[in-house]
PDB file of C-alpha atoms in Angstrom:
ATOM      1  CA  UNK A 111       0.000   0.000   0.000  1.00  0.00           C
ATOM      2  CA  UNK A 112       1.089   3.121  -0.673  1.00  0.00           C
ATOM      3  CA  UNK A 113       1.365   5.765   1.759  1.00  0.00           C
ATOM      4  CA  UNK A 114       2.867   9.445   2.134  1.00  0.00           C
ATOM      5  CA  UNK A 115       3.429  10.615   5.817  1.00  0.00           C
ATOM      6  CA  UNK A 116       4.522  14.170   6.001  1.00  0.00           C
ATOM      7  CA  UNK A 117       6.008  15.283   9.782  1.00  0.00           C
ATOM      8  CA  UNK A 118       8.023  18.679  10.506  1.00  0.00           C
ATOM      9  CA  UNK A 119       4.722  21.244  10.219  1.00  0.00           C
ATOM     10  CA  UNK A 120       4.151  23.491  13.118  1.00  0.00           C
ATOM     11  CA  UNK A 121       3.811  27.151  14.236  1.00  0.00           C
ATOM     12  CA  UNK A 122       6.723  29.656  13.421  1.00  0.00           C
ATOM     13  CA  UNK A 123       6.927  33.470  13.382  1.00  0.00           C
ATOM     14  CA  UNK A 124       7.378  35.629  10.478  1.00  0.00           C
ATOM     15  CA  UNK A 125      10.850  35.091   8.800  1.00  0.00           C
ATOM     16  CA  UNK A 126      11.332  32.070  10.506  1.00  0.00           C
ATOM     17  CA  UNK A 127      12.138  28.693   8.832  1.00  0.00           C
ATOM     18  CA  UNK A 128      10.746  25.041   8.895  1.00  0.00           C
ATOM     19  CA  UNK A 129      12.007  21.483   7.526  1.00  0.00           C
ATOM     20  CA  UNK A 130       9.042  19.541   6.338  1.00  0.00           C
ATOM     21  CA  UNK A 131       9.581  15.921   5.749  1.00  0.00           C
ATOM     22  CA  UNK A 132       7.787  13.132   3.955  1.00  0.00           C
ATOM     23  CA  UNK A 133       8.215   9.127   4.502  1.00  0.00           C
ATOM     24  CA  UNK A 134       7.105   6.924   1.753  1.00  0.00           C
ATOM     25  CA  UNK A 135       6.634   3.330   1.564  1.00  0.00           C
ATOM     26  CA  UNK A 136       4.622   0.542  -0.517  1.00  0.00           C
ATOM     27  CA  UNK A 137       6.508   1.477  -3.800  1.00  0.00           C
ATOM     28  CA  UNK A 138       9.481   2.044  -5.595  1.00  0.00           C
ATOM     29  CA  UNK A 139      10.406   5.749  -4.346  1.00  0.00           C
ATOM     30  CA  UNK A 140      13.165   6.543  -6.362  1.00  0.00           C
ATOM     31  CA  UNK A 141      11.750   5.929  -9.524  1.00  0.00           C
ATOM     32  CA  UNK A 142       8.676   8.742  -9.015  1.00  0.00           C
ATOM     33  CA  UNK A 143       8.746  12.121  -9.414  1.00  0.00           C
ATOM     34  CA  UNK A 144       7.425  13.997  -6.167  1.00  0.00           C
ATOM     35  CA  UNK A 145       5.399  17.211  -5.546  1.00  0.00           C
ATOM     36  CA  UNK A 146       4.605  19.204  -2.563  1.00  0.00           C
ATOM     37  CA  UNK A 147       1.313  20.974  -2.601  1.00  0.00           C
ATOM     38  CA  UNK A 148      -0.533  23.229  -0.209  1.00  0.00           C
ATOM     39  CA  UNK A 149      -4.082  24.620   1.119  1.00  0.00           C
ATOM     40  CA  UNK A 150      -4.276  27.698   3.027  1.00  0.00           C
ATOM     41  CA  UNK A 151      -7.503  27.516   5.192  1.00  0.00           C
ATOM     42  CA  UNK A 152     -10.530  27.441   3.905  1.00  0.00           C
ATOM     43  CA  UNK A 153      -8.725  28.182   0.062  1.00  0.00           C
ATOM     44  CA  UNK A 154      -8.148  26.257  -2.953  1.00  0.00           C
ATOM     45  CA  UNK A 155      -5.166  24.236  -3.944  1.00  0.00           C
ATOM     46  CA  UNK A 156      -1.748  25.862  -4.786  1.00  0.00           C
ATOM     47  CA  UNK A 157       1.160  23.847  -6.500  1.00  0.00           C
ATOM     48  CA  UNK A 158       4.869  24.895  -4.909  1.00  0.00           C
ATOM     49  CA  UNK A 159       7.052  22.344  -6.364  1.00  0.00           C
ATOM     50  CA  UNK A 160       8.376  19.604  -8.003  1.00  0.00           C
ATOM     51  CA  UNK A 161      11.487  17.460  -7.909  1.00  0.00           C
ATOM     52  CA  UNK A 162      12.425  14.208 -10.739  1.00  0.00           C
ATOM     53  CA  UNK A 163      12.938  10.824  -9.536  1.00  0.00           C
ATOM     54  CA  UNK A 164      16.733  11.224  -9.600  1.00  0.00           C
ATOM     55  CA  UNK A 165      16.720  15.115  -8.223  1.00  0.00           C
ATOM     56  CA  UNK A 166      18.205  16.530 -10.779  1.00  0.00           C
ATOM     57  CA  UNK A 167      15.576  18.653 -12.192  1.00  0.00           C
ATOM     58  CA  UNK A 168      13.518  20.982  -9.925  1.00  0.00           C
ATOM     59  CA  UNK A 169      10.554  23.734 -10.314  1.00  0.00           C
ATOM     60  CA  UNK A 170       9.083  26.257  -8.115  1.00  0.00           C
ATOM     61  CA  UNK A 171       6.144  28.487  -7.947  1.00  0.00           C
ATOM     62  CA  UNK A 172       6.834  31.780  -8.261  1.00  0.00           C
ATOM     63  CA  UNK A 173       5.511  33.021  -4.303  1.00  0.00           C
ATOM     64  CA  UNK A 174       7.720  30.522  -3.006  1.00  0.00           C
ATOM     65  CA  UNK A 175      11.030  30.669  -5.423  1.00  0.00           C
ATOM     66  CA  UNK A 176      14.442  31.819  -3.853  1.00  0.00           C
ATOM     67  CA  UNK A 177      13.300  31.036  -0.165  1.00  0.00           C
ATOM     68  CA  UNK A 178      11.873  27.483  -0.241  1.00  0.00           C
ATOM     69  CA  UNK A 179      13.914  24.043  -1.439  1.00  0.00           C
ATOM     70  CA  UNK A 180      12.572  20.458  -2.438  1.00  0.00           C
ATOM     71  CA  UNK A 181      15.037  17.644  -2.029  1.00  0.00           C
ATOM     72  CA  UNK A 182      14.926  14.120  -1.777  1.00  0.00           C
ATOM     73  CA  UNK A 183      17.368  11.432  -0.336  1.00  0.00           C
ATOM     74  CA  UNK A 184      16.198   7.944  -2.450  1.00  0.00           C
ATOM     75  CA  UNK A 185      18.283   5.591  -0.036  1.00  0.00           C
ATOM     76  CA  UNK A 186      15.990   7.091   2.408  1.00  0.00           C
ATOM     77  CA  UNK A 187      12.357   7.093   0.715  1.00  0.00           C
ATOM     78  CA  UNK A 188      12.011  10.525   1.673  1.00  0.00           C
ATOM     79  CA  UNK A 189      11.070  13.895   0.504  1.00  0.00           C
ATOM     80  CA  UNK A 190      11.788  17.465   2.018  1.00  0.00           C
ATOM     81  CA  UNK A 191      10.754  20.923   1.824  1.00  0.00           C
ATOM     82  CA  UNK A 192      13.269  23.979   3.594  1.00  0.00           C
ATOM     83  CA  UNK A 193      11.229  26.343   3.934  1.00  0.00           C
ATOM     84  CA  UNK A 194      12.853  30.086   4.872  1.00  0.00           C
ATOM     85  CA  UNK A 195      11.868  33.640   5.004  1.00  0.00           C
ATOM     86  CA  UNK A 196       8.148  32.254   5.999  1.00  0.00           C
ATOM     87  CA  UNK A 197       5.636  34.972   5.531  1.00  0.00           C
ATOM     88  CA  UNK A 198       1.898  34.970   6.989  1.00  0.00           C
ATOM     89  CA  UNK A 199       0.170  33.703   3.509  1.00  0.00           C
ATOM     90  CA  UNK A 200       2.757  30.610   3.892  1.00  0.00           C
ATOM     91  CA  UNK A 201       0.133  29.155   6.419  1.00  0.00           C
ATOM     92  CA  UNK A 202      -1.393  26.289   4.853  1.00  0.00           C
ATOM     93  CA  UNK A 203      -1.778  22.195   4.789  1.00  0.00           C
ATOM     94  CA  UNK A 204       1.232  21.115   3.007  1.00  0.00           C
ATOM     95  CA  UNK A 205       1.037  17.585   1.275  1.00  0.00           C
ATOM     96  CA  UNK A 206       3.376  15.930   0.188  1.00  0.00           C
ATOM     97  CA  UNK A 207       2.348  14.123  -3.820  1.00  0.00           C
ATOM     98  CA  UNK A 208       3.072  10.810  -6.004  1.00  0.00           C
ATOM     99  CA  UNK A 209       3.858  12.550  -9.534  1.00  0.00           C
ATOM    100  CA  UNK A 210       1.770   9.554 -11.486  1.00  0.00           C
ATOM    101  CA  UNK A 211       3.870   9.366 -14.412  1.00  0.00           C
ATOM    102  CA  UNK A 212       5.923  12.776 -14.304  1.00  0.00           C
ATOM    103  CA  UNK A 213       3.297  14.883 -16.177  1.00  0.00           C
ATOM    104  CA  UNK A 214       2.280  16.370 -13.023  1.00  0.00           C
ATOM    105  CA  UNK A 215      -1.093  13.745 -12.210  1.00  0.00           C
ATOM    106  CA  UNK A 216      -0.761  13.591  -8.366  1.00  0.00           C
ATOM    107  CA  UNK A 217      -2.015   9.910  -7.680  1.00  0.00           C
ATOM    108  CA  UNK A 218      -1.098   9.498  -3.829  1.00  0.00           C
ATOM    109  CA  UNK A 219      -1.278  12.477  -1.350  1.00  0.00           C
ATOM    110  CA  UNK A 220      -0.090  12.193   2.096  1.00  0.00           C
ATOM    111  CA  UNK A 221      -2.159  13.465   4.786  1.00  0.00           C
ATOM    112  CA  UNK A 222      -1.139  16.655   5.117  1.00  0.00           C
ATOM    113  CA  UNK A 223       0.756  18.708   7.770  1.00  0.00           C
ATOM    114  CA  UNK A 224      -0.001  22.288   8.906  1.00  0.00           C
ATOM    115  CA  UNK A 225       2.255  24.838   9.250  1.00  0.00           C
ATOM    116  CA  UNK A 226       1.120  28.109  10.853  1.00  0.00           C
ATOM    117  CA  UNK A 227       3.230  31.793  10.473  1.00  0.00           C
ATOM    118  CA  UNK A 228       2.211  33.776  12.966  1.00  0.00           C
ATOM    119  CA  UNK A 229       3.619  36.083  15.962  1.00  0.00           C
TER     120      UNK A 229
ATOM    121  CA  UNK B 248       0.997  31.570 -12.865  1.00  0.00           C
ATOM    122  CA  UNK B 249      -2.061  33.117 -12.727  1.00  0.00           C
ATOM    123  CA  UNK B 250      -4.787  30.060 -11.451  1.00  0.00           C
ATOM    124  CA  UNK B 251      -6.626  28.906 -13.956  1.00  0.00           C
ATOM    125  CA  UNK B 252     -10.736  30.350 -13.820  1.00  0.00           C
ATOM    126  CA  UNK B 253     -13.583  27.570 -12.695  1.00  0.00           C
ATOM    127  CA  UNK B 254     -16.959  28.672 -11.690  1.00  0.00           C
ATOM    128  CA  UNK B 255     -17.141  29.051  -7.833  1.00  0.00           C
ATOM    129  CA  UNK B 256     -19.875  26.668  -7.614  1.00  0.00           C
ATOM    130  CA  UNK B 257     -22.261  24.750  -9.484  1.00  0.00           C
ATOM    131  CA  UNK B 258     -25.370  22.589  -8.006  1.00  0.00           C
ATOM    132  CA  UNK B 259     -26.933  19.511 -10.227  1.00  0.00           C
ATOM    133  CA  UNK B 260     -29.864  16.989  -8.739  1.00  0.00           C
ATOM    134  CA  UNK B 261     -29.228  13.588  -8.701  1.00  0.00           C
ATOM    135  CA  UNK B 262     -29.135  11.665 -11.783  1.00  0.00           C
ATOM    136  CA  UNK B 263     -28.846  14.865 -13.597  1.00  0.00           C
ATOM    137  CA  UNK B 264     -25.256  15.557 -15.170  1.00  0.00           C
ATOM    138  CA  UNK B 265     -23.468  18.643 -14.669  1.00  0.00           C
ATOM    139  CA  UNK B 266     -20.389  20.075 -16.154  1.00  0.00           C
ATOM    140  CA  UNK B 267     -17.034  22.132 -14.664  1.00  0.00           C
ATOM    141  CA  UNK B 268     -15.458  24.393 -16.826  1.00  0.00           C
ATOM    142  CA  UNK B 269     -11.665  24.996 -16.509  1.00  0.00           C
ATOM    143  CA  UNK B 270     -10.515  27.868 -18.072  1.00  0.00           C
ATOM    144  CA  UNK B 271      -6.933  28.993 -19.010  1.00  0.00           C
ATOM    145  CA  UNK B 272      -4.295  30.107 -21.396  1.00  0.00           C
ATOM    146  CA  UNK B 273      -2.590  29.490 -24.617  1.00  0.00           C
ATOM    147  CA  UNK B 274       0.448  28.796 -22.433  1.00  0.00           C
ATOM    148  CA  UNK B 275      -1.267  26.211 -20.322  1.00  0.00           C
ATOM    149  CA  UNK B 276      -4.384  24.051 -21.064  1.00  0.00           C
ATOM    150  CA  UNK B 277      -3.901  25.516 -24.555  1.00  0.00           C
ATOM    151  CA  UNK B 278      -1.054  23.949 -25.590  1.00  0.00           C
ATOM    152  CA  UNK B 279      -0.475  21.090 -23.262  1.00  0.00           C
ATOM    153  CA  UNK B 280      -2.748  17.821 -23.045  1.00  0.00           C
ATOM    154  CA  UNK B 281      -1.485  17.383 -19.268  1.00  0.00           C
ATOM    155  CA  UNK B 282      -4.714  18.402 -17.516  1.00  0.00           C
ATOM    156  CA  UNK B 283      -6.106  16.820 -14.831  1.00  0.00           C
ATOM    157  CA  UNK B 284      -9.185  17.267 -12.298  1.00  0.00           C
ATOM    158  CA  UNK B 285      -9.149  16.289  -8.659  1.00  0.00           C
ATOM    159  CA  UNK B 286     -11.803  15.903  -6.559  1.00  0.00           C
ATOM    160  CA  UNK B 287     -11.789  17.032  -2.919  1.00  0.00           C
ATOM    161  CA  UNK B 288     -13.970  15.805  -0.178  1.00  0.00           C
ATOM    162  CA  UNK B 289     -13.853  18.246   3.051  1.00  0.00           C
ATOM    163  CA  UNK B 290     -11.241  17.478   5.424  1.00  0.00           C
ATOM    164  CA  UNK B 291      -9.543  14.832   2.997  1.00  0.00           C
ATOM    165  CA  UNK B 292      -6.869  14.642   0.602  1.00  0.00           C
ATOM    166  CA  UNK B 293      -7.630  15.488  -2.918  1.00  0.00           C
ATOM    167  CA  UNK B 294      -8.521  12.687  -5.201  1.00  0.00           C
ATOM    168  CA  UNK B 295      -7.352  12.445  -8.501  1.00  0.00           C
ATOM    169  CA  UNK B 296      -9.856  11.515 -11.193  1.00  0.00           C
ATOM    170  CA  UNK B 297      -9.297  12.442 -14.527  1.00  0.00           C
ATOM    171  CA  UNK B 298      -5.347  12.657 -16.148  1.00  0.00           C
ATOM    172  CA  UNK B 299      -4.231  14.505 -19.955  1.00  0.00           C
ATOM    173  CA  UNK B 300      -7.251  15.697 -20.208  1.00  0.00           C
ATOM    174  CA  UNK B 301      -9.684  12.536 -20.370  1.00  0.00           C
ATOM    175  CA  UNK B 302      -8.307   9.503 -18.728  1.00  0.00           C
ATOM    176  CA  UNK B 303      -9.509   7.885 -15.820  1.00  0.00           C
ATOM    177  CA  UNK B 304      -7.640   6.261 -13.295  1.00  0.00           C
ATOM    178  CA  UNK B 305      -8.360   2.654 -12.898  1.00  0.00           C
ATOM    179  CA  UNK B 306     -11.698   2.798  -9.907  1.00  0.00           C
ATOM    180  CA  UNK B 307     -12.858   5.901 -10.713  1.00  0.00           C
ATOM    181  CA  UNK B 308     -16.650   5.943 -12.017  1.00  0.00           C
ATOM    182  CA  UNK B 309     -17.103   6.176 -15.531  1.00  0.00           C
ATOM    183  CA  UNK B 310     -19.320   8.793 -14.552  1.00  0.00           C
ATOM    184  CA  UNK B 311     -16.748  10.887 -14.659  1.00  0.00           C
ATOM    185  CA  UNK B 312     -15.373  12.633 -18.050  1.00  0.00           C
ATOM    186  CA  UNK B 313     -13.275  14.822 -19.139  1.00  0.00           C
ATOM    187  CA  UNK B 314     -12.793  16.847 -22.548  1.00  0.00           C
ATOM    188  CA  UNK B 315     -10.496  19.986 -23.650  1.00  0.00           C
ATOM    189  CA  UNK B 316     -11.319  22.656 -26.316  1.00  0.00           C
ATOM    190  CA  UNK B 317      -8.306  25.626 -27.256  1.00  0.00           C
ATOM    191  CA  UNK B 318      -8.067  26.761 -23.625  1.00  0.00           C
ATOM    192  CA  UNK B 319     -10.619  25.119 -21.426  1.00  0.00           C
ATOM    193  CA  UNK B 320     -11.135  22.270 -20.228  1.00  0.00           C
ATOM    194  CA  UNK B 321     -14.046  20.847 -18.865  1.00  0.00           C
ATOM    195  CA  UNK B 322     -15.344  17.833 -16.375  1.00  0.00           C
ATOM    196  CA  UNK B 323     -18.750  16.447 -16.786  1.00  0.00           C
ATOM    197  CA  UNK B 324     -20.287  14.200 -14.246  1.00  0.00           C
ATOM    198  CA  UNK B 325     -23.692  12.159 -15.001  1.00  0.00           C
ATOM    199  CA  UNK B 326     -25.877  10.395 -12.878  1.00  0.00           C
ATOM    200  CA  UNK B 327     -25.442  12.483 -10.626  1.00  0.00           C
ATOM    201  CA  UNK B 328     -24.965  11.101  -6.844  1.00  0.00           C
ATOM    202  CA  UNK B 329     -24.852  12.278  -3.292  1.00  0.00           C
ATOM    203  CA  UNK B 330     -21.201  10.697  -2.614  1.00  0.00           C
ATOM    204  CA  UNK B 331     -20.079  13.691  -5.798  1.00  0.00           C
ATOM    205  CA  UNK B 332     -20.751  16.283  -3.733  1.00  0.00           C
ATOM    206  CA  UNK B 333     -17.481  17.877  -2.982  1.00  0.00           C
ATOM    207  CA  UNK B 334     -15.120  20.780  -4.389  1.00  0.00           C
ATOM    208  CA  UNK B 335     -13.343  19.801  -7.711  1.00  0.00           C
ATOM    209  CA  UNK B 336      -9.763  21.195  -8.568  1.00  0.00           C
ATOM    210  CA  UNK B 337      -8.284  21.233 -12.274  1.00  0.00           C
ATOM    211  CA  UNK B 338      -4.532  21.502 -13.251  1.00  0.00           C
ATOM    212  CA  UNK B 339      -2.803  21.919 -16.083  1.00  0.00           C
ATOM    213  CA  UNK B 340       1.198  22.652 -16.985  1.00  0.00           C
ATOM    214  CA  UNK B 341       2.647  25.781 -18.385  1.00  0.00           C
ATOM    215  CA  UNK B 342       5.140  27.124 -20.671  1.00  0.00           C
ATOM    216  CA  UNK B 343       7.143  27.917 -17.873  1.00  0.00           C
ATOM    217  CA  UNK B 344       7.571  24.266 -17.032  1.00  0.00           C
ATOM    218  CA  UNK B 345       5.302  24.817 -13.281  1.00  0.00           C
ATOM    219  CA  UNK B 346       2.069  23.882 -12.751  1.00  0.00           C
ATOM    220  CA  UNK B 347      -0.911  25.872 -12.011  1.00  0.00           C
ATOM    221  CA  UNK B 348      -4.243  25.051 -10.235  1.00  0.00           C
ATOM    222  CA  UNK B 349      -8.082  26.519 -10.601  1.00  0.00           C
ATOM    223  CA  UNK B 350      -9.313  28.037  -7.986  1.00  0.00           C
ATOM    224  CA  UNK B 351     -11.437  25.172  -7.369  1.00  0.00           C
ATOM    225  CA  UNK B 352     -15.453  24.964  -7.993  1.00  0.00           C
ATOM    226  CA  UNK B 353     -17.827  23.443  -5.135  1.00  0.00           C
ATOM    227  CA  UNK B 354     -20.896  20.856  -6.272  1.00  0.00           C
ATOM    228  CA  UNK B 355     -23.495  20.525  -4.299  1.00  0.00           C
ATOM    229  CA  UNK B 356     -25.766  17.988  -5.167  1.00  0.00           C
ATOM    230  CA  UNK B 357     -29.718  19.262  -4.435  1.00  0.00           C
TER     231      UNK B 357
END
């Protein structure tokens, strides 16, 4: 079965950083490509990133370029997301996603983990 | 990477079929066949149900279809049930090799 567990969300002032993780199991890990998407409360659904199966190629959105960084360590089945410089609209449910076949379909999201900027 | 336009909400009885409309660019759903629709039940993960524009994963309902023309897309649902009643989500990739989201539409089923 496959399954997505993101850890590392939490509540951080303005400027501040965070290290999300995400542990996956039931499949093959390095040969996906991986996303990270979030949800702000109560809003829709906003794509940050990307990484290939080997990590060599990586996208951003715009809002987040130059201050947040995906990575992945394949030995490890695990995904990250550095996040720096957090700002207020950076609150959101951030889930970690199983890139179907690289073309962006997201066919496994994890559960979810909240991270909150606030003073 | 302005979000791609869906209708807020739209409501359908059951049995009845409705369609989403997804509307974008010539540098998104315009030019790429790598849209897809997810469906999102509250307090759950999205769902993904339809991939490049018209293929369903394997266990979702054939109830569920989608089509593209020049820079919309669109996702019709027939037979409407009660279980479809959620907010729907389409995505397609852009020029700028990112992805971009709608802004989401919510069914509810009457």
């Amino acid at each position: 079965e496959v399954q997505l567990v993101e850890s590392g969300g939490g509540l951080v002032q303005p400027g501040g950083s965070l290290r999300l993780s995400c542990a996956a199991s039931g499949f093959t890990f390095s040969t996906y490509e991986m996303n990270w998407v979030r949800q702000a409360p109560g809003k829709g659904l906003e794509w940050v990133s990307y990484i290939s199966s080997s990590g060599s190629t990586i996208y951003y959105a715009d809002s987040v370029k130059g201050r947040f960084t995906i990575s992945r360590d394949n030995a490890k089945n695990s995904l990250y997301l550095q996040m720096n410089s957090l700002r207020a609209e950076d609150t959101a449910v951030y889930y970690c996603a199983r890139d179907q076949r690289g073309f962006g379909e997201i066919d496994y999201w994890g559960q979810g983990t909240l991270v909150t900027v606030s003073s | 990477q302005s979000a791609l336009t869906q209708p807020a909400s739209v409501s359908g009885s059951p049995g009845q079929s409705i369609t989403i409309s997804c509307t974008g660019t010539s540098s998104d759903i315009g030019t790429y066949n790598y849209v897809s629709w997810y469906q999102q039940h509250p307090g759950k993960a999205p769902k993904l149900m339809i991939y490049e524009v018209s293929n369903r994963p394997s266990g979702v309902s054939n109830r569920f279809s989608g089509s593209k023309s020049d820079n919309t897309a669109s996702l019709t649902i027939t037979g409407l049930q009660a279980e479809d009643e959620a907010d729907y989500y389409c995505k397609s990739y852009t020029s700028s090799s990112t992805w971009v989201f709608g802004g989401g539409t919510k069914l509810t089923v009457l």
